[in-house]
Coordinates of C-alpha atoms in Angstrom, one line a residue:
M91 CA 24.3 2.6 33.0
A92 CA 21.5 1.5 30.6
M93 CA 21.3 -2.2 29.8
D94 CA 21.9 -3.3 26.2
E95 CA 19.2 -5.1 24.4
P96 CA 19.4 -8.8 25.2
P97 CA 20.6 -11.2 22.4
C98 CA 17.7 -13.0 20.6
L99 CA 19.0 -16.3 22.0
F100 CA 18.1 -15.1 25.5
L101 CA 14.5 -14.4 24.6
C102 CA 11.7 -16.9 25.0
P103 CA 10.3 -17.7 21.6
I104 CA 6.7 -17.4 23.0
S105 CA 6.8 -14.3 25.2
M106 CA 9.9 -12.6 23.5
E107 CA 11.0 -11.7 27.0
L108 CA 14.3 -12.5 28.7
M109 CA 14.1 -16.0 30.0
E110 CA 14.3 -16.4 33.8
D111 CA 14.1 -20.2 34.0
P112 CA 15.0 -21.7 30.6
V113 CA 13.8 -25.2 29.9
T114 CA 14.2 -27.4 26.8
V115 CA 11.4 -29.5 25.3
S116 CA 11.8 -32.8 23.4
T117 CA 12.3 -31.0 20.1
G118 CA 15.4 -29.3 21.5
V119 CA 14.0 -25.8 21.6
T120 CA 14.3 -23.8 24.8
Y121 CA 11.6 -21.7 26.3
D122 CA 11.0 -19.9 29.6
R123 CA 9.3 -22.3 32.0
R124 CA 6.3 -20.1 32.7
S125 CA 5.5 -19.6 29.0
I126 CA 5.8 -23.2 27.9
E127 CA 3.9 -24.5 30.9
E128 CA 1.0 -22.1 30.0
W129 CA 1.2 -23.4 26.3
L130 CA 1.1 -27.0 27.4
F131 CA -1.1 -27.1 30.5
V132 CA -3.4 -24.1 30.2
Y133 CA -4.0 -24.1 26.4
G134 CA -3.6 -27.9 26.2
R135 CA -1.3 -27.9 23.2
T136 CA 0.8 -30.9 22.3
T137 CA 3.2 -29.4 19.8
C138 CA 6.4 -27.4 20.0
P139 CA 5.4 -23.7 19.6
A140 CA 8.5 -22.9 17.4
T141 CA 8.5 -25.9 15.1
M142 CA 4.9 -27.1 15.5
Q143 CA 6.3 -30.7 15.7
P144 CA 4.5 -33.1 18.0
L145 CA 6.1 -33.4 21.4
S146 CA 7.1 -37.0 22.2
N147 CA 6.7 -36.2 25.9
F148 CA 6.0 -33.2 28.1
D149 CA 9.3 -33.3 30.0
L150 CA 10.9 -29.8 30.6
T151 CA 14.6 -30.2 31.0
P152 CA 16.4 -27.2 32.7
N153 CA 18.9 -25.5 30.4
H154 CA 21.5 -24.7 33.0
T155 CA 24.1 -23.6 30.5
L156 CA 21.8 -21.0 29.0
K157 CA 20.7 -19.9 32.4
R158 CA 24.3 -19.4 33.5
V159 CA 25.1 -17.4 30.3
I160 CA 22.0 -15.1 30.9
S161 CA 23.0 -14.6 34.5
S162 CA 26.5 -13.7 33.4
W163 CA 25.2 -11.2 30.8
L164 CA 23.0 -9.6 33.5
D165 CA 25.9 -9.3 35.9
R166 CA 28.0 -7.6 33.3
G167 CA 25.3 -5.1 32.5
S168 CA 24.4 -4.3 36.1
P169 CA 25.4 -0.9 37.6
S170 CA 27.8 -2.6 40.1
S171 CA 29.9 -3.9 37.3
S172 CA 32.8 -1.9 36.2
S173 CA 32.2 -0.1 32.9
S174 CA 35.8 -0.5 32.0
S175 CA 36.0 -4.2 32.7
S176 CA 35.2 -6.7 30.0
P177 CA 34.5 -10.4 30.1
S178 CA 37.4 -12.8 29.4
T179 CA 37.8 -14.4 26.0
S180 CA 37.0 -17.7 27.5
T181 CA 33.7 -16.5 29.0
L182 CA 32.6 -15.2 25.6
S183 CA 33.8 -18.2 23.6
S184 CA 32.6 -21.1 25.7
P185 CA 29.0 -21.5 26.7
I186 CA 27.5 -18.8 24.4
H187 CA 29.6 -20.0 21.5
E188 CA 28.3 -23.6 22.1
L189 CA 24.8 -22.3 22.0
A190 CA 25.1 -19.9 19.0
T191 CA 25.4 -22.4 16.2
P192 CA 22.5 -24.7 16.8
L193 CA 20.1 -22.1 18.2
S194 CA 20.8 -19.4 15.6
G195 CA 20.2 -22.0 12.9
A196 CA 16.8 -22.7 14.4
L197 CA 16.1 -19.0 14.3
G198 CA 16.8 -19.0 10.5
Q199 CA 14.8 -20.3 7.6
E200 CA 13.3 -23.4 9.5
R201 CA 12.2 -21.2 12.4
L202 CA 10.6 -18.7 9.9
L203 CA 8.7 -21.5 8.0
A204 CA 7.6 -23.0 11.3
A205 CA 6.5 -19.6 12.7
L206 CA 4.4 -19.0 9.5
A207 CA 2.8 -22.4 9.8
E208 CA 1.9 -21.8 13.4
L209 CA 0.9 -18.2 13.2
E210 CA -2.7 -18.8 12.1
E211 CA -3.4 -21.2 15.0
T212 CA -1.4 -19.9 17.9
P213 CA -3.2 -17.9 20.7
F214 CA 0.0 -15.8 21.0
K215 CA -0.4 -14.0 17.7
V216 CA 0.7 -10.6 18.9
T217 CA 3.9 -12.0 20.4
K218 CA 4.7 -14.1 17.3
L219 CA 4.1 -11.2 15.0
K220 CA 6.3 -8.9 17.1
N221 CA 9.0 -11.6 16.9
M222 CA 8.7 -11.7 13.1
R223 CA 9.0 -7.9 12.8
A224 CA 12.0 -7.8 15.1
C225 CA 13.8 -10.5 13.1
M226 CA 13.1 -8.8 9.8
S227 CA 13.7 -5.1 10.7
G228 CA 16.7 -3.9 8.8
D229 CA 17.5 -7.4 7.5
V230 CA 16.9 -7.4 3.7
A231 CA 17.8 -11.1 3.3
M232 CA 15.3 -12.1 6.0
Q233 CA 12.6 -9.9 4.4
S234 CA 13.2 -11.6 1.0
E235 CA 13.1 -15.0 2.6
F236 CA 9.8 -14.1 4.3
V237 CA 8.2 -12.9 1.1
A238 CA 9.5 -16.0 -0.8
S239 CA 8.1 -18.2 1.9
G240 CA 4.6 -16.9 1.5
G241 CA 4.7 -14.6 4.5
V242 CA 2.8 -11.8 3.0
R243 CA -0.2 -14.0 2.2
V244 CA -0.1 -15.6 5.7
V245 CA 0.1 -12.3 7.5
G246 CA -2.6 -10.9 5.3
R247 CA -4.9 -13.7 6.3
V248 CA -4.1 -13.2 10.0
M249 CA -4.8 -9.5 9.7
A250 CA -8.2 -10.1 7.9
Q251 CA -9.3 -12.7 10.5
A252 CA -8.2 -10.5 13.4
L253 CA -10.4 -7.7 12.0
V254 CA -13.4 -10.0 11.7
E255 CA -12.8 -11.2 15.3
S256 CA -12.4 -7.7 16.6
G257 CA -15.9 -6.7 15.3
A258 CA -16.3 -3.0 15.9
G259 CA -12.9 -2.9 17.7
S260 CA -14.2 -3.9 21.1
D261 CA -12.0 -7.1 21.2
F262 CA -8.7 -5.5 22.1
S263 CA -6.6 -8.6 21.7
A264 CA -7.9 -9.3 18.2
F265 CA -7.5 -5.7 17.1
A266 CA -4.0 -5.7 18.5
A267 CA -3.2 -8.7 16.4
C268 CA -4.5 -6.8 13.3
E269 CA -2.3 -3.8 14.2
E270 CA 0.8 -6.0 14.7
A271 CA 0.2 -7.8 11.4
A272 CA 0.1 -4.5 9.6
A273 CA 3.4 -3.6 11.3
V274 CA 5.0 -6.7 9.8
L275 CA 3.7 -5.8 6.3
A276 CA 5.0 -2.2 6.8
V277 CA 8.6 -3.6 7.4
L278 CA 8.5 -5.3 4.0
P279 CA 9.3 -3.6 0.7
L280 CA 6.0 -4.7 -0.9
S281 CA 7.5 -4.0 -4.4
D282 CA 7.0 -7.3 -6.1
E283 CA 3.9 -8.0 -8.2
A284 CA 2.7 -11.0 -6.0
S285 CA 2.9 -9.0 -2.8
V286 CA 1.1 -6.0 -4.3
R287 CA -1.7 -8.3 -5.6
I288 CA -2.1 -9.9 -2.2
V289 CA -2.3 -6.6 -0.3
L290 CA -4.7 -5.1 -2.8
A291 CA -7.1 -8.0 -2.4
P292 CA -10.3 -6.9 -0.6
E293 CA -9.8 -9.1 2.4
C294 CA -6.4 -7.5 3.0
I295 CA -6.9 -3.9 2.0
R296 CA -10.1 -3.7 4.2
P297 CA -8.2 -4.1 7.5
V298 CA -5.6 -1.6 6.3
M299 CA -8.4 0.9 5.8
A300 CA -9.8 0.0 9.2
L301 CA -6.5 0.7 10.9
L302 CA -6.2 4.0 9.0
Q303 CA -9.5 5.1 10.4
R304 CA -9.5 3.8 14.0
G305 CA -6.1 2.3 14.8
S306 CA -3.5 3.6 17.2
A307 CA -1.1 6.4 16.1
E308 CA 1.6 3.8 15.3
A309 CA -0.9 1.5 13.5
R310 CA -2.1 4.4 11.3
L311 CA 1.5 5.1 10.4
H312 CA 2.0 1.5 9.4
A313 CA -1.2 1.6 7.3
M314 CA 0.0 4.7 5.5
D315 CA 3.4 3.1 5.0
I316 CA 1.8 0.1 3.3
L317 CA -0.3 2.3 1.0
T318 CA 2.7 4.4 0.1
K319 CA 4.8 1.4 -0.8
I320 CA 2.0 -0.1 -2.9
S321 CA 1.6 3.2 -4.7
D322 CA 5.4 3.6 -5.3
S323 CA 5.6 0.0 -6.7
G324 CA 3.5 1.1 -9.7
G325 CA 1.8 -2.3 -9.5
G326 CA -1.7 -1.3 -8.8
D327 CA -4.1 1.4 -7.8
W328 CA -5.0 0.9 -4.1
T329 CA -7.7 3.6 -4.3
A330 CA -9.9 1.5 -6.7
G331 CA -11.2 -0.9 -4.0
V332 CA -11.8 1.4 -1.0
D333 CA -14.2 4.1 0.1
I334 CA -12.4 7.2 -0.8
D335 CA -14.7 9.4 1.3
D336 CA -13.7 7.6 4.5
V337 CA -10.0 7.6 3.5
I338 CA -10.0 11.4 2.9
K339 CA -11.9 12.1 6.1
S340 CA -9.5 10.0 8.1
L341 CA -6.4 11.6 6.7
L342 CA -7.8 15.1 7.2
E343 CA -8.7 14.2 10.8
L344 CA -5.0 13.2 11.3
L345 CA -3.9 16.5 9.9
S346 CA -6.3 18.5 12.0
D347 CA -5.5 16.7 15.3
E348 CA -1.7 17.2 14.7
V349 CA -0.9 14.0 16.6
S350 CA 2.7 14.0 15.5
T351 CA 4.8 15.5 12.8
R352 CA 5.6 12.1 11.3
L353 CA 1.9 11.2 11.1
S354 CA 1.0 14.5 9.5
S355 CA 3.8 14.2 7.0
R356 CA 2.8 10.7 5.9
A357 CA -0.9 11.8 5.7
L358 CA 0.1 14.5 3.3
D359 CA 1.9 11.9 1.1
V360 CA -1.2 9.7 1.0
L361 CA -3.5 12.6 0.3
L362 CA -1.4 13.6 -2.6
D363 CA -1.7 10.1 -4.0
V364 CA -5.5 10.0 -3.4
V365 CA -6.3 13.3 -5.1
E366 CA -4.1 12.3 -8.0
R367 CA -5.5 8.8 -8.6
A368 CA -9.1 8.6 -7.4
R369 CA -11.9 9.9 -9.6
G370 CA -13.9 12.6 -7.8
A371 CA -11.4 12.7 -5.0
R372 CA -10.7 16.4 -5.4
A373 CA -14.3 17.5 -5.2
K374 CA -14.8 15.2 -2.3
A375 CA -11.8 16.6 -0.4
V376 CA -13.1 20.1 -1.0
E377 CA -16.5 19.1 0.2
V378 CA -15.2 17.8 3.6
G379 CA -13.1 21.0 4.2
A380 CA -9.7 20.1 2.9
V381 CA -8.9 23.6 1.5
H382 CA -9.7 25.1 4.9
I383 CA -7.4 22.6 6.7
F384 CA -4.6 23.1 4.2
V385 CA -4.7 26.9 4.5
E386 CA -4.6 26.7 8.3
L387 CA -1.6 24.3 8.2
L388 CA 0.2 26.4 5.6
A389 CA -0.1 29.5 7.7
D390 CA 1.9 27.8 10.5
A391 CA 4.1 25.6 8.5
E392 CA 7.9 25.9 9.0
D393 CA 9.2 22.8 7.4
R394 CA 10.1 23.2 3.7
H395 CA 8.8 19.7 2.7
V396 CA 5.5 20.2 4.5
T397 CA 5.1 23.6 2.9
E398 CA 5.7 22.3 -0.6
R399 CA 3.3 19.3 -0.2
I400 CA 0.5 21.6 1.1
L401 CA 1.0 24.0 -1.8
L402 CA 0.9 21.0 -4.2
L403 CA -2.3 19.8 -2.7
L404 CA -3.8 23.3 -2.9
K405 CA -2.8 23.6 -6.5
R406 CA -4.5 20.3 -7.3
L407 CA -7.6 21.2 -5.5
C408 CA -7.8 24.6 -7.1
K409 CA -7.9 23.0 -10.5
C410 CA -11.6 22.2 -9.9
P411 CA -14.2 25.0 -9.5
E412 CA -15.2 23.9 -6.0
G413 CA -11.6 24.2 -4.8
R414 CA -11.2 27.7 -6.2
L415 CA -14.4 28.8 -4.6
A416 CA -13.3 27.3 -1.2
F417 CA -10.0 29.0 -1.5
A418 CA -11.5 32.4 -2.3
E419 CA -13.9 32.2 0.6
H420 CA -11.1 31.6 3.2
G421 CA -9.9 34.8 4.7
L422 CA -6.3 33.7 5.1
S423 CA -5.8 31.7 1.9
V424 CA -4.1 34.4 -0.2
A425 CA -1.9 35.5 2.8
A426 CA -0.8 32.0 3.6
V427 CA 0.2 31.3 0.0
A428 CA 1.9 34.7 -0.5
R429 CA 3.9 34.1 2.7
T430 CA 5.8 31.2 1.1
M431 CA 6.9 33.1 -2.0
L432 CA 10.6 34.1 -2.2
R433 CA 11.0 32.7 1.3
V434 CA 10.9 28.9 1.6
S435 CA 12.3 27.4 -1.6
E436 CA 12.2 27.8 -5.3
L437 CA 9.7 25.0 -5.6
S438 CA 7.4 26.6 -3.1
T439 CA 7.5 29.9 -5.0
Q440 CA 6.6 28.1 -8.2
L441 CA 3.7 26.3 -6.6
A442 CA 2.5 29.5 -4.9
V443 CA 2.4 31.3 -8.3
K444 CA 0.5 28.4 -9.8
V445 CA -2.1 28.5 -7.0
L446 CA -2.5 32.3 -7.4
W447 CA -2.7 31.9 -11.2
L448 CA -5.6 29.4 -10.9
V449 CA -7.6 31.6 -8.5
S450 CA -6.9 35.0 -10.2
V451 CA -6.7 34.2 -13.9
V452 CA -8.7 30.9 -14.5
A453 CA -11.5 32.1 -12.3
P454 CA -10.9 35.6 -10.9
S455 CA -12.9 37.1 -8.1
E456 CA -12.9 40.7 -6.7
K457 CA -12.1 39.4 -3.2
V458 CA -9.1 37.4 -4.3
L459 CA -7.7 40.3 -6.3
E460 CA -8.1 42.6 -3.3
D461 CA -6.5 40.1 -0.9
M462 CA -3.6 39.7 -3.3
M463 CA -3.0 43.4 -3.1
L464 CA -3.5 43.8 0.6
T465 CA -1.5 40.8 1.7
G466 CA 1.6 41.6 -0.3
A467 CA 1.1 38.9 -2.9
V468 CA 1.2 41.5 -5.7
A469 CA 4.4 43.1 -4.3
K470 CA 6.0 39.6 -4.4
L471 CA 4.8 39.0 -7.9
L472 CA 6.4 42.3 -9.0
G473 CA 9.6 41.3 -7.2
L474 CA 9.6 38.0 -9.1
L475 CA 9.8 39.9 -12.3
H476 CA 13.3 41.1 -11.3
V477 CA 14.8 37.7 -10.2
E478 CA 15.7 34.5 -11.9
S479 CA 12.8 32.0 -11.9
A480 CA 11.5 29.1 -14.0
P481 CA 10.2 30.2 -17.4
S482 CA 6.7 29.0 -16.7
T483 CA 6.7 30.8 -13.3
K484 CA 7.9 34.0 -15.0
Q485 CA 5.2 33.8 -17.7
K486 CA 2.4 33.3 -15.3
T487 CA 3.7 36.2 -13.2
V488 CA 3.8 38.6 -16.2
R489 CA 0.4 37.4 -17.3
M490 CA -1.2 38.1 -13.9
V491 CA 0.4 41.5 -13.7
R492 CA -0.8 42.4 -17.2
I493 CA -4.3 41.2 -16.7
H494 CA -4.9 42.8 -13.3
G495 CA -2.4 45.6 -13.2
V496 CA -5.0 48.2 -14.0
V497 CA -7.0 47.1 -10.9
W498 CA -4.1 46.8 -8.6
R499 CA -2.5 50.2 -9.3
Q500 CA -5.7 51.9 -8.2
Y501 CA -4.9 50.9 -4.6
P502 CA -3.0 53.5 -2.5
C503 CA -0.7 50.8 -1.3
F504 CA 0.5 49.9 -4.8
P505 CA 4.3 50.5 -4.9
T506 CA 4.8 53.8 -6.8
D507 CA 8.1 52.5 -8.2
F508 CA 6.2 49.9 -10.3
R509 CA 3.5 52.2 -11.8
D510 CA 5.7 53.1 -14.8
Y511 CA 6.9 49.5 -15.1
L512 CA 3.3 48.4 -15.5
R513 CA 2.9 50.8 -18.4
L514 CA 5.9 49.1 -20.1
L515 CA 4.3 45.7 -19.6
D516 CA 1.0 47.0 -21.2

């Protein structure tokens, strides 16, 4: 059977791996022998990695009790162990109970403060950051303590320095530290004014943008999580200090590549924020092909939330002349939008009607009107007149039919049942 995750007490504070040969240093903290020997004798450090206190000596005392407990835990989780058997009460309550109180205390606030103090100097940045993220994930109290202890500022500095050291991304270890620092920030709520101000500072937002553009899939997701949280906090406009062109291109590339559903979903969220906040973002998005990408995605979209967000983006882009022109030029645009009407959700129908309103009434073109007739969009508009819908949606539908009804009823495919109905509307 699968092994459970080992308790935190069994993991070396340096490598965050299960300790094979636990030894204790003069400060009372236990490490795996291989990791602490590397710290002391390869890197030449003279402090305790967890507390950063000077070591009075370099003696490494074997922790037989912890080793015995780890061995017992491994035996209980091995396939040869009976799944129905359970350790005796005395086994659970003796050595491990003796360890829990002092060691778990060391993993609390003092360990957190010590870890923050060490983070900027340690050569094990990735490991230390992973440790921090694991401790805070799902622990609201620990997250609050981390923020109150200045953790956002420290991790922001580490992320900025790692980006500088990585150069163009060729230094893998430094860039990995940058990615892991962003992962720590993404765990936090980032809702307080101080945290928002720190993240929006140029030295911190710059690496977030770098991860968005060239990070791993997970790092890009973390970068977008950070941006979304900053936006939701209402404490500042993250688009003010970044190159919007690069942001839009990176997000559209993510959508085009379809790396994962989760990445695409988050990219849509951030794009909605960008085109709403940033001046000139709509025209820039149209210029780099956003309308084309959205139409292609919409044609294949099955998820309701994805469909609604794409329609909302198309609506926003079609409010500018460049967006309406790009929409009219795409051969599948009207068909993709019409497909969502009376099919996906009430909201998608409302948004689809708004998009068609913008391209057929605000700036009509002969091609759009013809496509609306041939793709079934007109039939669905006529159908909307006979079902309950939002007042604004109904008004736009009636207006479109009144304005263009004379043109549409000239087509042989126009439903004969509605010819007399159009006369009544006129």
